[in-house]
PDB file of C-alpha atoms in Angstrom:
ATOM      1  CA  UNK I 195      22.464   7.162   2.733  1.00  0.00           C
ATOM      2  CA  UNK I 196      18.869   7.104   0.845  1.00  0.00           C
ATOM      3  CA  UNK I 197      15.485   7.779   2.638  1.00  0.00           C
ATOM      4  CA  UNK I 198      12.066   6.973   2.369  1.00  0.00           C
ATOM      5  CA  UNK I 199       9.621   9.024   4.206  1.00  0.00           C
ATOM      6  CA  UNK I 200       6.410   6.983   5.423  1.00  0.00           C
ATOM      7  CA  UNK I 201       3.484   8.491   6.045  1.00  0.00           C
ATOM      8  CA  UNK I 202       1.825   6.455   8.180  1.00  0.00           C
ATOM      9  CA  UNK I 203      -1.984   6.566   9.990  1.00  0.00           C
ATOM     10  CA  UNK I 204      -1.913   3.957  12.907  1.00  0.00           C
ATOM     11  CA  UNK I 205       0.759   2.645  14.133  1.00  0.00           C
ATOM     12  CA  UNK I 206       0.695  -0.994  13.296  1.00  0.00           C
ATOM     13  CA  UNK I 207       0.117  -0.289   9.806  1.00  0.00           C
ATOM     14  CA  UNK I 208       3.875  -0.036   9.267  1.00  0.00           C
ATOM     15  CA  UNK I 209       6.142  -0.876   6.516  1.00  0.00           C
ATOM     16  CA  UNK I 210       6.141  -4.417   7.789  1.00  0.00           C
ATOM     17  CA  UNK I 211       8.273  -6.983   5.592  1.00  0.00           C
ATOM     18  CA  UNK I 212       9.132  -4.068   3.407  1.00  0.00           C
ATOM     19  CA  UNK I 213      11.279  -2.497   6.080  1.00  0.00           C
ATOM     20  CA  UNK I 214      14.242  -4.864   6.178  1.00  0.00           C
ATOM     21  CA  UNK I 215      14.505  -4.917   2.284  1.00  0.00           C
ATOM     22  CA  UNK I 216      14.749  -0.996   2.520  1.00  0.00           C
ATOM     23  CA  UNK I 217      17.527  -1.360   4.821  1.00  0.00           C
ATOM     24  CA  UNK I 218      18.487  -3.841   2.643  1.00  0.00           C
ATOM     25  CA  UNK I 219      18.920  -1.416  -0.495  1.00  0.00           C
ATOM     26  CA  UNK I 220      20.543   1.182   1.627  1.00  0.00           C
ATOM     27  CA  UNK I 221      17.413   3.563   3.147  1.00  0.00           C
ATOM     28  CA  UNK I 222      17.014   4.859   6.203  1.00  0.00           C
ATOM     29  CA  UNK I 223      13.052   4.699   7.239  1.00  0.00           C
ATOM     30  CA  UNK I 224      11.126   7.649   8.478  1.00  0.00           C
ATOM     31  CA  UNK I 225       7.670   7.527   9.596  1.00  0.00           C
ATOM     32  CA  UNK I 226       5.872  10.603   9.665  1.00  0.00           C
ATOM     33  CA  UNK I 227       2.604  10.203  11.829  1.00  0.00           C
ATOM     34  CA  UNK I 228      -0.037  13.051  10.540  1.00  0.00           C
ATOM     35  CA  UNK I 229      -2.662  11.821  13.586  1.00  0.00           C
ATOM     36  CA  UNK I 230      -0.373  12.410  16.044  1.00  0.00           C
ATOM     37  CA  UNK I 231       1.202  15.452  14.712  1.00  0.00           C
ATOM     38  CA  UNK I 232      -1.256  17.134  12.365  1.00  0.00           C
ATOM     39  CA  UNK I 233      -1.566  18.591   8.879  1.00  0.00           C
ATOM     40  CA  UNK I 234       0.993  21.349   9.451  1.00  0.00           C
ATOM     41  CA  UNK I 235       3.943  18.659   9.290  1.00  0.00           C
ATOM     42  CA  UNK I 236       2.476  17.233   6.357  1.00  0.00           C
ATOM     43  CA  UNK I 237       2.219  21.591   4.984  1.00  0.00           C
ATOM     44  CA  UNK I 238       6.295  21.502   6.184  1.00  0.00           C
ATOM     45  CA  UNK I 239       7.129  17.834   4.457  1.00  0.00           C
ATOM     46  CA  UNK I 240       9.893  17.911   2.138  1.00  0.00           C
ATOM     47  CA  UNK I 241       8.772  15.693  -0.444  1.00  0.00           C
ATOM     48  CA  UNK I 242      11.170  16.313  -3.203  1.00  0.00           C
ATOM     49  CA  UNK I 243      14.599  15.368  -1.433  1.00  0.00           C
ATOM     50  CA  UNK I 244      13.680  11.785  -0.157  1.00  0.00           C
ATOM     51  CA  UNK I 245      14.763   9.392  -2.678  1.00  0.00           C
ATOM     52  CA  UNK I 246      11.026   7.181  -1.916  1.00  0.00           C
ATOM     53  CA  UNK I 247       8.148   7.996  -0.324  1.00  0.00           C
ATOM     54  CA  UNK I 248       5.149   5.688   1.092  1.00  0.00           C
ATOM     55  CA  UNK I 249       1.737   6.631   1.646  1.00  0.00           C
ATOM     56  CA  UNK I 250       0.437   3.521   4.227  1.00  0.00           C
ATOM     57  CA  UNK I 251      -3.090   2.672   4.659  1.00  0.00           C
ATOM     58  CA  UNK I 252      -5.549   3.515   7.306  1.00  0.00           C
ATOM     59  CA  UNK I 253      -8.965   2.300   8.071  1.00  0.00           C
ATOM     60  CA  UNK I 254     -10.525   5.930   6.773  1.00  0.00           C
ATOM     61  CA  UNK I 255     -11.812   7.001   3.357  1.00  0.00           C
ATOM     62  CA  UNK I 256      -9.904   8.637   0.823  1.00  0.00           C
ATOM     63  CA  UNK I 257     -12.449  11.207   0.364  1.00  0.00           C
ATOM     64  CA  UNK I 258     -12.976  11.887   4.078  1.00  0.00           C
ATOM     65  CA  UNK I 259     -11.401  15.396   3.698  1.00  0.00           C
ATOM     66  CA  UNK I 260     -14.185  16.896   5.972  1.00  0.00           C
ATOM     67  CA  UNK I 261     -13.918  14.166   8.826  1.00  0.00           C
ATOM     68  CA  UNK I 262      -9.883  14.261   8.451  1.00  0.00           C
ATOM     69  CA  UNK I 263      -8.983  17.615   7.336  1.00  0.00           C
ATOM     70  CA  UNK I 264      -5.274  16.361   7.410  1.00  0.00           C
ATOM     71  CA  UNK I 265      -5.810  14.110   4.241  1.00  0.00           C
ATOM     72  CA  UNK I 266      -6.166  17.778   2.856  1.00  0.00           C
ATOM     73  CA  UNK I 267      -2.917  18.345   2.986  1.00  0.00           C
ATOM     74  CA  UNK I 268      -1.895  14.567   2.374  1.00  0.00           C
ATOM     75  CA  UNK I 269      -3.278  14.957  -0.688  1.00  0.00           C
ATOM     76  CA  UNK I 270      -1.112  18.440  -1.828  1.00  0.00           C
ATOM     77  CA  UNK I 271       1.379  16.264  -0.850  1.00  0.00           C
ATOM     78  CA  UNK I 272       1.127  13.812  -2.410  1.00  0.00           C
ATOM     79  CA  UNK I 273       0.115  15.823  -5.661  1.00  0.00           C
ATOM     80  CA  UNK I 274       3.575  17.283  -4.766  1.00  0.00           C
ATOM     81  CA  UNK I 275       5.650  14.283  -5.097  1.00  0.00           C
ATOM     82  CA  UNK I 276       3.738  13.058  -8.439  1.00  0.00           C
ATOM     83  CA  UNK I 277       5.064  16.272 -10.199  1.00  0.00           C
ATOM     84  CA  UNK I 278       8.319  16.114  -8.687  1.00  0.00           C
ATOM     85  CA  UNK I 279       8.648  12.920 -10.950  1.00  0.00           C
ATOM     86  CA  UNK I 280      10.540  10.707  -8.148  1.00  0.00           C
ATOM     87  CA  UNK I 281       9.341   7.142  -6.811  1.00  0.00           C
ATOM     88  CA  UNK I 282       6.381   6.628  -4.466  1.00  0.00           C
ATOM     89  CA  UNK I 283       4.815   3.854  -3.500  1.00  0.00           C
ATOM     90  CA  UNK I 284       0.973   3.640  -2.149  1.00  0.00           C
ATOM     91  CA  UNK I 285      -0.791   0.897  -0.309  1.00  0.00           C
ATOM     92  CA  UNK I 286      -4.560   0.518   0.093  1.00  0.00           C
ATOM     93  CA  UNK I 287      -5.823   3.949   1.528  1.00  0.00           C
ATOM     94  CA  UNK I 288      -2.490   5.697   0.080  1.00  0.00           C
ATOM     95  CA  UNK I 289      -2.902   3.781  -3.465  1.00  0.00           C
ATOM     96  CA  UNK I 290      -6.643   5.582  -2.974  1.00  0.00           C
ATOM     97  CA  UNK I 291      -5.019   8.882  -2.211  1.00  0.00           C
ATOM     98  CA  UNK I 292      -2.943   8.675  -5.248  1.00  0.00           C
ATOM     99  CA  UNK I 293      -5.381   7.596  -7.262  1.00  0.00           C
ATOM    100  CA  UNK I 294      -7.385  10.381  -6.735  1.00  0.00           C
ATOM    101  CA  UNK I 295      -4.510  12.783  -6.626  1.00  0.00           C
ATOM    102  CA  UNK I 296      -4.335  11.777 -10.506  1.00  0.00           C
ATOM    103  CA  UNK I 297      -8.021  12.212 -11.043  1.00  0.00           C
ATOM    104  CA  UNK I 298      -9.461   8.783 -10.393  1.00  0.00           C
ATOM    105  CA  UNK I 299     -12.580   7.960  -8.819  1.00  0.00           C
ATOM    106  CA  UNK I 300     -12.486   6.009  -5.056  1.00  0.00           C
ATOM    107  CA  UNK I 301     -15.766   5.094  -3.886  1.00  0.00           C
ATOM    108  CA  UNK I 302     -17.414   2.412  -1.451  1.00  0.00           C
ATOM    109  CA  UNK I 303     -17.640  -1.369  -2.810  1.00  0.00           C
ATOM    110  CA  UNK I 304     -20.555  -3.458  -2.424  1.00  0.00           C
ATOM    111  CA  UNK I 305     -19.203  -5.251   0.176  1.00  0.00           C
ATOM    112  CA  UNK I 306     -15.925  -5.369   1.930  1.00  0.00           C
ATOM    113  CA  UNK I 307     -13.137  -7.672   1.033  1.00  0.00           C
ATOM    114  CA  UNK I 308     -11.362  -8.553   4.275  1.00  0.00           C
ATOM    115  CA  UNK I 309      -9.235 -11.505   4.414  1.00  0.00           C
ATOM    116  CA  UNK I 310      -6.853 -14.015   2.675  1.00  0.00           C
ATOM    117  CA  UNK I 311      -8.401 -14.180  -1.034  1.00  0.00           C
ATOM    118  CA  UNK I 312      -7.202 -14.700  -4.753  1.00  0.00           C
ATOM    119  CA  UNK I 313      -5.760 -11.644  -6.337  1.00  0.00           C
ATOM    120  CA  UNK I 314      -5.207 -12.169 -10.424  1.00  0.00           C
ATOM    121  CA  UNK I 315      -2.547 -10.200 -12.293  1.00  0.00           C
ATOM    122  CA  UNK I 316      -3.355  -8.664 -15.731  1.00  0.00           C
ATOM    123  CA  UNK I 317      -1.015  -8.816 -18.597  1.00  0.00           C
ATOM    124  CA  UNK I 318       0.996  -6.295 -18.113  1.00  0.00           C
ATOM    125  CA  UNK I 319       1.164  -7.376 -14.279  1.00  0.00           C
ATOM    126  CA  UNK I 320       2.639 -10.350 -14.962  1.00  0.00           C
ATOM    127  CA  UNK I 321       5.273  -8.208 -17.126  1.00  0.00           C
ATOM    128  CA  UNK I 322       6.246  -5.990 -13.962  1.00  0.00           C
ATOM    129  CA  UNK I 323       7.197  -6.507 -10.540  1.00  0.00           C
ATOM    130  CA  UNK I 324       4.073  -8.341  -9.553  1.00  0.00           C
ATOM    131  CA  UNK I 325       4.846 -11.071 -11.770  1.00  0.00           C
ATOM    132  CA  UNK I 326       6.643 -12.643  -8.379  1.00  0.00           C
ATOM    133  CA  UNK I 327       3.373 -13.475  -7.303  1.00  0.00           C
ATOM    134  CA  UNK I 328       1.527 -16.696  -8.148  1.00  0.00           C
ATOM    135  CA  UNK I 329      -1.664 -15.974 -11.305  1.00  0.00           C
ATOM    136  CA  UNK I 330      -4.053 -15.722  -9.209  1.00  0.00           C
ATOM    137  CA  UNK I 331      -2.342 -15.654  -5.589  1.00  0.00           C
ATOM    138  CA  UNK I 332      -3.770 -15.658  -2.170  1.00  0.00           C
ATOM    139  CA  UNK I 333      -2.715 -12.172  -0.495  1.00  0.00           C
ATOM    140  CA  UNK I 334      -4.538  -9.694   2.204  1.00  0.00           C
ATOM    141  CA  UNK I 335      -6.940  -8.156   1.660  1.00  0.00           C
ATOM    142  CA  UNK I 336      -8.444  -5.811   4.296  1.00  0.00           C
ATOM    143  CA  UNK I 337     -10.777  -2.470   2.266  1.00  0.00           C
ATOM    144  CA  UNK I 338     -14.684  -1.644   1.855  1.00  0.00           C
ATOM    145  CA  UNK I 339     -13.579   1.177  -1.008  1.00  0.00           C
ATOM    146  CA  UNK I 340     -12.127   1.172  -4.252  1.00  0.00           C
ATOM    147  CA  UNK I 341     -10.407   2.724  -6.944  1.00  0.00           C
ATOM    148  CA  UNK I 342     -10.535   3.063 -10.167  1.00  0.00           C
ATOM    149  CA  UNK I 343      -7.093   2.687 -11.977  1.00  0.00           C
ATOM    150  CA  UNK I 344      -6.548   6.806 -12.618  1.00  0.00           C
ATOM    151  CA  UNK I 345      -5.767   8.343 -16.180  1.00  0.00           C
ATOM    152  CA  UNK I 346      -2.594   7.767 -17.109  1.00  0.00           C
ATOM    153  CA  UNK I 347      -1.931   4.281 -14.747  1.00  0.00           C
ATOM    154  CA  UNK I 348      -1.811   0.918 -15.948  1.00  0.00           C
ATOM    155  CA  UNK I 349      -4.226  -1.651 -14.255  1.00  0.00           C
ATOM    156  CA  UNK I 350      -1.832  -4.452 -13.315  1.00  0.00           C
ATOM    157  CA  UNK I 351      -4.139  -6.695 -10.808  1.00  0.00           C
ATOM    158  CA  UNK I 352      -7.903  -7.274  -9.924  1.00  0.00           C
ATOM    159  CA  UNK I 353      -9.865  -9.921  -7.740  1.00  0.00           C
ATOM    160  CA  UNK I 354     -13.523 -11.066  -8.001  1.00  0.00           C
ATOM    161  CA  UNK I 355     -15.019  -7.962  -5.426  1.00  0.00           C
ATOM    162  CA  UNK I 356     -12.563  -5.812  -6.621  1.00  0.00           C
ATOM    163  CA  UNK I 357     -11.861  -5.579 -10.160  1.00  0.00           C
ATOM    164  CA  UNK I 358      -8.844  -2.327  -9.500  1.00  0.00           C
ATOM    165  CA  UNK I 359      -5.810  -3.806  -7.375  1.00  0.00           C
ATOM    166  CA  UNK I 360      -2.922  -2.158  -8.516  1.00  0.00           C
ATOM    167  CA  UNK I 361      -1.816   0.126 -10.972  1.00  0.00           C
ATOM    168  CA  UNK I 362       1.565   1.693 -12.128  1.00  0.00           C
ATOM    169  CA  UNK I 363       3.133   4.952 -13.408  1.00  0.00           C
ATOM    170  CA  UNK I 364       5.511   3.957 -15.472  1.00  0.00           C
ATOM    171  CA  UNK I 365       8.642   3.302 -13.342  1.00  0.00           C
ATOM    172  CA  UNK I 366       7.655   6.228 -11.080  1.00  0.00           C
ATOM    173  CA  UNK I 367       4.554   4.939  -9.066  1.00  0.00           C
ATOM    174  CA  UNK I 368       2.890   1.797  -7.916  1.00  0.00           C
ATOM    175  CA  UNK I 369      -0.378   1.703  -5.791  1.00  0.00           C
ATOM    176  CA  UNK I 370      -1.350  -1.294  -4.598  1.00  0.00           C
ATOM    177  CA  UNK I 371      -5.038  -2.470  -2.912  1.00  0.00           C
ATOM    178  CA  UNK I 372      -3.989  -5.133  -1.087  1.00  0.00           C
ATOM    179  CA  UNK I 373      -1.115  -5.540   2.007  1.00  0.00           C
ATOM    180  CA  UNK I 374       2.256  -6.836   0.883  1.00  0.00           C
ATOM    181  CA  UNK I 375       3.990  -5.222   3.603  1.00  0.00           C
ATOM    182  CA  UNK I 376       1.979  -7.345   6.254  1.00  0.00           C
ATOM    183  CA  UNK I 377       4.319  -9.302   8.518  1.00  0.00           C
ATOM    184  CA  UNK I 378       1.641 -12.150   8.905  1.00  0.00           C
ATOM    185  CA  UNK I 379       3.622 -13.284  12.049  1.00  0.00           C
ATOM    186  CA  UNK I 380       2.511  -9.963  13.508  1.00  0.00           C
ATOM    187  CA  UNK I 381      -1.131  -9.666  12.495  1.00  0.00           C
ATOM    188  CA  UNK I 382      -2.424  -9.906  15.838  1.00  0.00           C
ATOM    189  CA  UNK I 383      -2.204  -5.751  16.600  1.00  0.00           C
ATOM    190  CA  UNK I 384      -4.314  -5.847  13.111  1.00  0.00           C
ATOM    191  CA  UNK I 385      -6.971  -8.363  14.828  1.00  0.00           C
ATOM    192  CA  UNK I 386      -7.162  -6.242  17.513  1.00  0.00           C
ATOM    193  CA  UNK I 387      -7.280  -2.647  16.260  1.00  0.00           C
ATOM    194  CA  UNK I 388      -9.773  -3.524  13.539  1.00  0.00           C
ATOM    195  CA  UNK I 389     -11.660  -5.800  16.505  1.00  0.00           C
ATOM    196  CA  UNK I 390     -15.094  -3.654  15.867  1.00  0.00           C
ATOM    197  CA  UNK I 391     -14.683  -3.649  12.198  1.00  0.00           C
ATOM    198  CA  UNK I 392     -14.209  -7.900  12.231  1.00  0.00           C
ATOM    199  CA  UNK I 393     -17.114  -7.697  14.180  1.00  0.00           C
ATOM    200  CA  UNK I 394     -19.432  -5.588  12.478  1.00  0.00           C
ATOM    201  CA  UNK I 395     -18.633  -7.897   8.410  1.00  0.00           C
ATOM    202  CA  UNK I 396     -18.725 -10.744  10.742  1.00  0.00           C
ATOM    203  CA  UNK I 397     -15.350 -12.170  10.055  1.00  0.00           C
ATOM    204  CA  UNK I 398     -13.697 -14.665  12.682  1.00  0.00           C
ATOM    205  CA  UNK I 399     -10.690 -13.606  13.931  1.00  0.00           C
ATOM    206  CA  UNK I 400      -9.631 -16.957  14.576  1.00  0.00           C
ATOM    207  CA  UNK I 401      -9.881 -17.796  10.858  1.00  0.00           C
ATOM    208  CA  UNK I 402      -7.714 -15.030   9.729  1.00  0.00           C
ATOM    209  CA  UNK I 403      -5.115 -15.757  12.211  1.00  0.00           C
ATOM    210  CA  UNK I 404      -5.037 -19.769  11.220  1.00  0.00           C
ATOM    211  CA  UNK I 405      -4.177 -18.327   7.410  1.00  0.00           C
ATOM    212  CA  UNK I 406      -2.088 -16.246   8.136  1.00  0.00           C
ATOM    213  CA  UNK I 407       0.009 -18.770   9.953  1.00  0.00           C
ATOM    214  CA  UNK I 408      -1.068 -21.031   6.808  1.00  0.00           C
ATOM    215  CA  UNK I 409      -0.128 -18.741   3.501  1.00  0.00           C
ATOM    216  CA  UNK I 410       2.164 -16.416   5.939  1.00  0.00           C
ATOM    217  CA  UNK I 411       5.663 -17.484   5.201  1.00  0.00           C
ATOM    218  CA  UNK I 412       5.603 -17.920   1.275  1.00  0.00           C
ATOM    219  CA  UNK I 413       3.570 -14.678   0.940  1.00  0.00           C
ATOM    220  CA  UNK I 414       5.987 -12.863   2.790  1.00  0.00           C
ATOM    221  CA  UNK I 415       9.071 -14.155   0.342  1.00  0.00           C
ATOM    222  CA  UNK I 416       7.024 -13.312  -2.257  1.00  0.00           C
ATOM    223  CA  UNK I 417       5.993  -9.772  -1.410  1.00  0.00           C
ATOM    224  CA  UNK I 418       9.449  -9.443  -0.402  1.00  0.00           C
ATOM    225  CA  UNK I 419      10.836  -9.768  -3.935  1.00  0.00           C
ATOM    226  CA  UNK I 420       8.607  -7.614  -5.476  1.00  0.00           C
ATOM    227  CA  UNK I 421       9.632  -4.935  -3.479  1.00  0.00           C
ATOM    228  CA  UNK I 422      12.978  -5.873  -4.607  1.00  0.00           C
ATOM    229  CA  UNK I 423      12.381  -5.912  -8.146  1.00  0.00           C
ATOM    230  CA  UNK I 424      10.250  -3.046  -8.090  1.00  0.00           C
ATOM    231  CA  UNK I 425      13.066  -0.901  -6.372  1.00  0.00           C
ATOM    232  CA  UNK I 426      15.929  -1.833  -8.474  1.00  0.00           C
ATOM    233  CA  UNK I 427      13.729  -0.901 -11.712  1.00  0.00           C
ATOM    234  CA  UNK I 428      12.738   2.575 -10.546  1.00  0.00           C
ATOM    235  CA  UNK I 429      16.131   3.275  -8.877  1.00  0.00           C
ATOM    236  CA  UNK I 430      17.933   2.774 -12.451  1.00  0.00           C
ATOM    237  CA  UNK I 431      14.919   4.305 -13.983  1.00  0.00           C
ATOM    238  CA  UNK I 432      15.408   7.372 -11.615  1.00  0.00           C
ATOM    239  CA  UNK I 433      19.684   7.243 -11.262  1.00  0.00           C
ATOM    240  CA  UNK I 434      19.286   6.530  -7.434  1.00  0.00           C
ATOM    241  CA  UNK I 435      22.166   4.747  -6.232  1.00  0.00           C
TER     242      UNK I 435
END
């Protein structure tokens, strides 16, 4: 059977709609959980034999490496997989971490982008996996950094606060700003663990929870099939069956 190793920072930031369609392609899902069990799993992670492996996001920085010594060794890791040449995928603070692993920039935005809000695909986005989504698309957005699409990468997506959103590596990576993998039918644990963040950008709970019940169930189909597509191109790109 294939696996995909997770690495994920708080617990409700899961693999969300993404799971099933890994099950779906044949991996089994394990989450490893550096908060709870420090950098030294992340020193002992095999990175090389899982077929995938996810970085998740977090509400930290990418270049908190003083505050969270852990994303110290996230990072090695990380830098680890990249030369090992096999897939990984990275979404909002693990896009970051990749990015920067590959000698981009991340740094604060002028204001935070938090929300259901256009995201616009670039040519070569439309070409790729992405293209499931509409040009531009309403998705969820929930970051106050950025990064810059690293040397190397191919910019595939951008929105008006935030003009990196995703970028490729050939076949071999995709980092993506915004949340796919968000079951909108479960956002309520992301209400309430980023309660003091809503609060401090002023953003009504109430408002995100009426769209995600409003652009929920066709944004999940179509998240859903770009995992799809993205997985069958890397697995024949890689020889993973």
């Amino acid at each position: 059977m294939k696996s995909v190793v997770a690495i994920r920072h708080v617990a409700f930031e899961d693999l969300g709609i993404f799971e099933p369609i890994l099950e779906e392609f044949g991996y089994r899902v394990r989450y490893l959980d550096p908060g709870l069990l420090g950098p030294d799993a992340l020193e002992a992670l095999d990175v090389d034999s899982p077929e995938l492996m996810v970085v998740l996001g977090a509400p930290l920085g990418a270049n908190d490496d003083a505050l969270y010594p852990f994303l110290t060794a996230e990072l090695d890791a990380i830098r680890h997989r990249l030369d090992s040449g096999r897939p990984l995928l990275g979404i909002c603070l693990g896009a970051q971490l990749i990015a920067r692993a590959l000698g981009g920039r991340v740094f604060p935005m002028a204001q935070k982008e938090i929300g259901f809000a256009d995201v616009s695909l670039t040519r070569d986005g439309q070409e790729g996996p992405l293209r499931h989504l509409g040009n531009p698309d309403v998705v969820l957005h929930w970051h106050g950094d950025m990064f810059e699409t690293p040397p190397g990468a191919t910019r595939l997506a951008y929105s008006h606060a935030c003009s990196h959103q995703a970028f490729a590596v050939g076949e071999q990576v995709l980092g993506l700003q915004f949340h796919l993998e968000v079951d909108p039918a479960r956002i309520e644990p992301w209400l309430i663990g980023h309660a003091a963040e809503l609060a401090a950008a002023q953003i009504d709970p109430v408002a995100l929870r009426e769209q995600a019940e409003r652009y929920g169930p066709g944004l999940k189909q179509r998240g859903q099939q770009v995992l799809r597509e993205w997985l069958a191109t890397t697995e024949a790109a890689h020889g993973i069956e």
